[in-house]
CSV table of C-alpha atoms in Angstrom, one decimal:
chain,number,residue,atom,x,y,z
A,1,MET,CA,0.1,0.0,0.0
A,2,LYS,CA,2.7,2.5,0.7
A,3,ILE,CA,4.3,1.8,-2.8
A,4,ASP,CA,1.2,1.9,-4.5
A,5,LEU,CA,-0.1,4.9,-2.9
A,6,LYS,CA,3.2,6.6,-2.2
A,7,VAL,CA,2.3,7.4,1.4
A,8,SER,CA,4.5,7.7,4.2
A,9,ASP,CA,4.4,6.4,7.9
A,10,LEU,CA,2.9,10.0,8.6
A,11,HIS,CA,0.0,8.8,6.8
A,12,LEU,CA,-0.6,5.7,7.8
A,13,ASN,CA,-0.8,7.3,11.1
A,14,ILE,CA,-3.2,10.0,10.0
A,15,VAL,CA,-5.6,7.3,9.2
A,16,ALA,CA,-5.3,5.7,12.6
A,17,GLY,CA,-6.4,9.0,14.0
A,18,ALA,CA,-9.4,9.4,11.2
A,19,MET,CA,-10.8,5.9,12.1
A,20,SER,CA,-11.1,6.9,15.8
A,21,VAL,CA,-12.4,10.6,14.8
A,22,ALA,CA,-15.2,8.8,12.1
A,23,THR,CA,-15.7,6.0,14.6
A,24,MET,CA,-16.7,8.8,17.4
A,25,PHE,CA,-18.9,10.8,15.1
A,26,GLY,CA,-21.1,7.4,14.2
A,27,LEU,CA,-21.3,6.5,17.8
A,28,VAL,CA,-22.4,10.2,18.7
A,29,THR,CA,-25.0,10.4,16.1
A,30,ALA,CA,-26.3,6.5,16.1
A,31,ARG,CA,-28.2,6.9,19.0
A,32,TRP,CA,-30.7,9.9,17.6
A,33,ILE,CA,-30.6,8.2,14.2
A,34,SER,CA,-31.8,5.1,15.6
A,35,ASP,CA,-34.4,6.4,17.9
A,36,ARG,CA,-35.7,8.4,14.9
A,37,TYR,CA,-35.6,5.7,12.4
A,38,GLY,CA,-35.2,2.5,13.9
A,39,ARG,CA,-32.5,0.2,14.5
A,40,ARG,CA,-33.0,-2.4,11.6
A,41,ASN,CA,-32.7,1.1,9.1
A,42,MET,CA,-29.5,2.1,11.3
A,43,ILE,CA,-28.0,-1.5,10.5
A,44,VAL,CA,-29.1,-1.2,7.0
A,45,VAL,CA,-27.3,2.1,6.8
A,46,ALA,CA,-24.0,0.7,8.3
A,47,GLY,CA,-23.8,-2.5,6.4
A,48,ALA,CA,-24.1,0.0,3.4
A,49,MET,CA,-21.3,2.3,4.4
A,50,TYR,CA,-19.6,-1.0,5.2
A,51,PHE,CA,-20.0,-1.6,1.6
A,52,VAL,CA,-19.2,1.6,0.2
A,53,GLY,CA,-16.0,2.2,2.0
A,54,PRO,CA,-13.7,-0.8,1.7
A,55,LEU,CA,-14.6,-0.4,-2.3
A,56,VAL,CA,-13.4,3.0,-2.2
A,57,MET,CA,-10.0,2.0,-0.3
A,58,GLY,CA,-9.6,-0.9,-2.3
A,59,PHE,CA,-9.9,1.0,-5.8
A,60,ALA,CA,-8.2,4.0,-4.6
A,61,ARG,CA,-5.7,5.5,-7.1
A,62,ASN,CA,-4.2,8.2,-4.5
A,63,TYR,CA,-4.2,8.9,-1.0
A,64,ALA,CA,-7.1,11.1,-0.4
A,65,VAL,CA,-9.7,8.8,-1.9
A,66,PHE,CA,-8.2,5.8,0.5
A,67,LEU,CA,-8.9,8.5,3.6
A,68,VAL,CA,-12.6,9.4,2.2
A,69,GLY,CA,-13.0,5.4,2.3
A,70,GLN,CA,-11.6,4.7,5.4
A,71,VAL,CA,-13.9,7.6,7.0
A,72,ILE,CA,-16.8,6.2,5.2
A,73,ALA,CA,-15.9,2.6,6.6
A,74,ASN,CA,-15.7,3.8,10.1
A,75,LEU,CA,-18.4,6.1,10.4
A,76,GLY,CA,-20.6,2.6,9.2
A,77,ALA,CA,-18.6,0.8,12.4
A,78,GLY,CA,-19.3,3.4,15.0
A,79,PHE,CA,-23.2,3.0,14.1
A,80,ALA,CA,-22.9,-0.8,14.1
A,81,SER,CA,-20.7,-0.5,17.4
A,82,MET,CA,-23.8,1.4,19.0
A,83,ILE,CA,-26.5,-0.5,17.5
A,84,ALA,CA,-25.1,-4.2,16.8
A,85,PRO,CA,-21.8,-4.9,17.9
A,86,ILE,CA,-20.2,-7.4,15.7
A,87,ILE,CA,-16.7,-8.5,16.1
A,88,GLY,CA,-14.6,-10.1,13.1
A,89,ASN,CA,-10.9,-9.5,13.8
A,90,GLN,CA,-9.7,-13.4,13.6
A,91,VAL,CA,-11.9,-13.4,10.1
A,92,ALA,CA,-10.0,-10.3,9.1
A,93,ASN,CA,-6.6,-11.9,10.1
A,94,LEU,CA,-7.2,-14.9,8.0
A,95,THR,CA,-8.4,-13.2,5.0
A,96,SER,CA,-5.4,-11.1,4.8
A,97,TYR,CA,-3.0,-14.2,5.6
A,98,TYR,CA,-4.5,-15.9,2.3
A,99,PHE,CA,-4.2,-13.4,0.1
A,100,SER,CA,-0.7,-12.4,1.5
A,101,LYS,CA,0.0,-15.8,0.0
A,102,HIS,CA,-1.9,-15.5,-3.1
A,103,ARG,CA,-2.1,-12.4,-4.4
A,104,PRO,CA,1.4,-10.9,-3.3
A,105,SER,CA,1.4,-8.0,-5.7
A,106,ARG,CA,-1.8,-6.3,-4.6
A,107,GLU,CA,-2.7,-8.0,-1.4
A,108,TRP,CA,-3.8,-4.7,0.4
A,109,ARG,CA,-6.6,-4.0,-2.1
A,110,TRP,CA,-8.5,-7.7,-2.3
A,111,MET,CA,-8.0,-7.2,1.6
A,112,LEU,CA,-10.3,-4.6,1.5
A,113,ASP,CA,-12.6,-5.2,-1.4
A,114,THR,CA,-13.6,-8.5,0.2
A,115,GLU,CA,-14.7,-6.6,3.4
A,116,ALA,CA,-18.0,-5.4,1.4
A,117,VAL,CA,-19.2,-9.2,1.2
A,118,PRO,CA,-20.3,-9.3,4.3
A,119,SER,CA,-21.8,-6.4,4.5
A,120,VAL,CA,-23.9,-7.3,1.5
A,121,LEU,CA,-25.0,-10.5,3.6
A,122,LEU,CA,-25.5,-7.9,6.7
A,123,VAL,CA,-28.1,-5.7,4.8
A,124,PHE,CA,-30.2,-8.3,3.0
A,125,GLY,CA,-30.1,-10.3,6.1
A,126,ILE,CA,-31.7,-7.7,8.4
A,127,PHE,CA,-34.8,-7.3,6.3
A,128,ALA,CA,-36.1,-10.8,7.7
A,129,LEU,CA,-36.1,-9.3,10.9
A,130,PRO,CA,-39.1,-7.9,12.3
A,131,LYS,CA,-38.8,-4.1,13.7
A,132,SER,CA,-38.2,-3.8,17.1
A,133,PRO,CA,-41.3,-3.9,19.7
A,134,GLN,CA,-39.7,-0.8,22.0
A,135,TRP,CA,-39.0,1.2,19.1
A,136,LEU,CA,-42.4,0.9,17.5
A,137,VAL,CA,-44.0,1.8,21.5
A,138,MET,CA,-41.4,4.7,21.4
A,139,ARG,CA,-43.0,5.9,18.2
A,140,GLY,CA,-46.6,5.3,19.6
A,141,ARG,CA,-47.4,2.6,16.9
A,142,LEU,CA,-48.9,0.0,19.8
A,143,ARG,CA,-50.8,-1.8,17.0
A,144,ASP,CA,-47.6,-2.7,15.2
A,145,ALA,CA,-45.7,-3.7,18.5
A,146,LYS,CA,-48.7,-5.8,19.4
A,147,ARG,CA,-48.5,-8.1,16.5
A,148,ILE,CA,-44.6,-8.6,16.4
A,149,LEU,CA,-44.5,-9.6,20.1
A,150,ALA,CA,-47.3,-12.3,19.2
A,151,LYS,CA,-45.2,-13.6,16.6
A,152,THR,CA,-42.2,-13.5,18.9
A,153,SER,CA,-43.4,-14.7,22.6
A,154,ARG,CA,-44.2,-18.2,23.3
A,155,SER,CA,-47.6,-17.2,24.7
A,156,GLU,CA,-50.2,-14.3,24.5
A,157,GLU,CA,-49.9,-14.2,28.5
A,158,GLU,CA,-45.8,-13.7,27.8
A,159,ALA,CA,-46.8,-11.1,24.7
A,160,ALA,CA,-49.4,-9.5,27.0
A,161,LEU,CA,-46.8,-9.0,30.3
A,162,ARG,CA,-43.8,-7.4,27.7
A,163,PHE,CA,-46.3,-5.1,26.0
A,164,ALA,CA,-46.9,-3.7,29.3
A,165,ASP,CA,-43.6,-3.9,30.4
A,166,ILE,CA,-42.6,-1.7,27.4
A,167,LYS,CA,-45.7,0.3,27.7
A,168,LYS,CA,-44.5,1.4,31.3
A,169,ALA,CA,-41.0,1.8,30.6
A,170,ALA,CA,-42.1,4.3,27.6
A,171,GLY,CA,-44.4,6.5,30.4
A,172,ILE,CA,-47.1,5.2,28.5
A,173,PRO,CA,-50.5,5.0,31.0
A,174,GLU,CA,-51.1,1.1,31.5
A,175,GLU,CA,-55.1,1.8,30.9
A,176,PHE,CA,-54.4,3.1,27.6
A,177,ASP,CA,-55.8,0.7,25.0
A,178,ASP,CA,-55.7,2.4,21.7
A,179,ASP,CA,-53.6,1.3,18.5
A,180,VAL,CA,-51.7,4.6,18.2
A,181,TYR,CA,-50.5,6.9,21.2
A,182,THR,CA,-49.0,10.4,20.4
A,183,ILE,CA,-45.5,10.6,22.4
A,184,ALA,CA,-44.3,14.2,22.8
A,185,ASP,CA,-40.3,14.6,21.5
A,186,ARG,CA,-38.0,13.4,24.2
A,187,ASP,CA,-34.6,15.1,22.7
A,188,THR,CA,-35.2,17.7,25.4
A,189,GLY,CA,-35.9,15.5,28.2
A,190,VAL,CA,-32.6,13.7,27.3
A,191,TRP,CA,-30.4,16.8,26.9
A,192,ARG,CA,-32.2,17.9,30.3
A,193,ASP,CA,-30.6,14.9,32.0
A,194,ILE,CA,-27.5,14.9,30.5
A,195,LEU,CA,-26.7,18.5,31.5
A,196,HIS,CA,-28.5,18.1,34.9
A,197,PRO,CA,-28.3,14.3,36.0
A,198,THR,CA,-29.3,13.0,38.7
A,199,TRP,CA,-27.0,10.8,40.7
A,200,SER,CA,-28.2,7.7,39.1
A,201,MET,CA,-27.4,9.0,35.7
A,202,VAL,CA,-24.0,10.3,37.3
A,203,HIS,CA,-23.1,6.5,38.0
A,204,MET,CA,-24.3,5.4,34.9
A,205,LEU,CA,-22.1,7.9,32.9
A,206,LEU,CA,-18.7,6.8,35.1
A,207,CYS,CA,-19.6,3.3,34.1
A,208,ALA,CA,-19.8,3.9,30.5
A,209,VAL,CA,-17.0,6.1,30.4
A,210,GLY,CA,-14.8,4.7,32.5
A,211,ILE,CA,-15.0,1.7,30.8
A,212,ARG,CA,-14.0,3.0,27.1
A,213,VAL,CA,-11.4,4.7,28.8
A,214,VAL,CA,-9.9,1.5,30.1
A,215,GLN,CA,-10.5,-0.2,26.4
A,216,ARG,CA,-8.4,2.5,25.1
A,217,ALA,CA,-6.0,2.9,27.8
A,218,CYS,CA,-4.8,-0.9,27.0
A,219,GLY,CA,-3.9,0.4,23.3
A,220,MET,CA,-5.9,-2.6,21.8
A,221,ASP,CA,-6.4,-0.4,18.8
A,222,THR,CA,-2.6,0.6,18.4
A,223,LEU,CA,-1.6,-3.2,18.7
A,224,ALA,CA,-4.0,-4.4,15.7
A,225,LEU,CA,-3.0,-1.8,13.9
A,226,PHE,CA,1.0,-1.9,14.5
A,227,SER,CA,1.7,-5.2,15.4
A,228,PRO,CA,2.8,-6.6,11.9
A,229,LYS,CA,5.2,-3.7,11.6
A,230,VAL,CA,6.8,-4.6,15.0
A,231,LEU,CA,6.6,-8.2,14.4
A,232,GLU,CA,8.2,-7.6,10.6
A,233,ILE,CA,11.0,-5.6,12.1
A,234,LYS,CA,12.3,-8.1,15.1
A,235,LEU,CA,11.9,-10.9,12.5
A,236,ALA,CA,14.1,-9.4,10.2
A,237,SER,CA,16.8,-8.8,12.6
A,238,PRO,CA,19.6,-11.2,12.5
A,239,ARG,CA,18.9,-12.8,16.1
A,240,PRO,CA,15.3,-12.0,16.6
A,241,SER,CA,14.4,-12.1,20.5
A,242,GLY,CA,12.8,-15.0,21.8
A,243,SER,CA,11.4,-13.7,24.6
A,244,PHE,CA,10.3,-10.3,23.1
A,245,LEU,CA,8.1,-12.0,20.5
A,246,GLN,CA,6.6,-14.3,23.7
A,247,ILE,CA,5.6,-11.4,25.6
A,248,TRP,CA,4.1,-9.4,22.4
A,249,CYS,CA,2.1,-12.4,21.6
A,250,LEU,CA,0.6,-13.1,25.3
A,251,THR,CA,-0.1,-9.3,24.9
């Protein structure tokens, strides 16, 4: 890739930074988009970005186009991480290893282009899933929520119990039994809870932010990005340190 696109290590570092920024932006906006348009539609959008981004990167003829494709793909990653987390590092590593052996001249392009295949399966598979009853109730579509709960529950009693719990969580009166309920926009309430939080909200925020900080502080993204480079340097040296490789693999 460095040869084809004529890029330096600095350019690769910018790509790594753009990955984090795009993913963060996707995480921030995913909640609002999923609440307004539904989790299923959000997954379709994420799948489309997963499809377009790798293709743009794989067919890129210059660094700028590659960077745009990277941003698109990681926006999709942010959406998917918020809505439906998917882990595929092992599959990615095996795919990269295969193409490094069979397509040595353009392996990085093939590696990126094949990322579009799972996204196609995701987009087509998601249409077979029903819409979330919770989201339907939040939008006031009680009749549609009842119908889906009847299909996904083992009995009518279970469906009725789940429906009552969802109504209670959404703030709908228990005695309300019509098919449609008008729910006011909750965005103002959400921002009020964030700007003037209760102690329970503070505890939840500390847990969420703390876990994320610990995940980032351990350097997992850096390890994943630069471990091939470090291993390549060490293995290329006249006498690679066995203890170093053992510690690195354990890490």
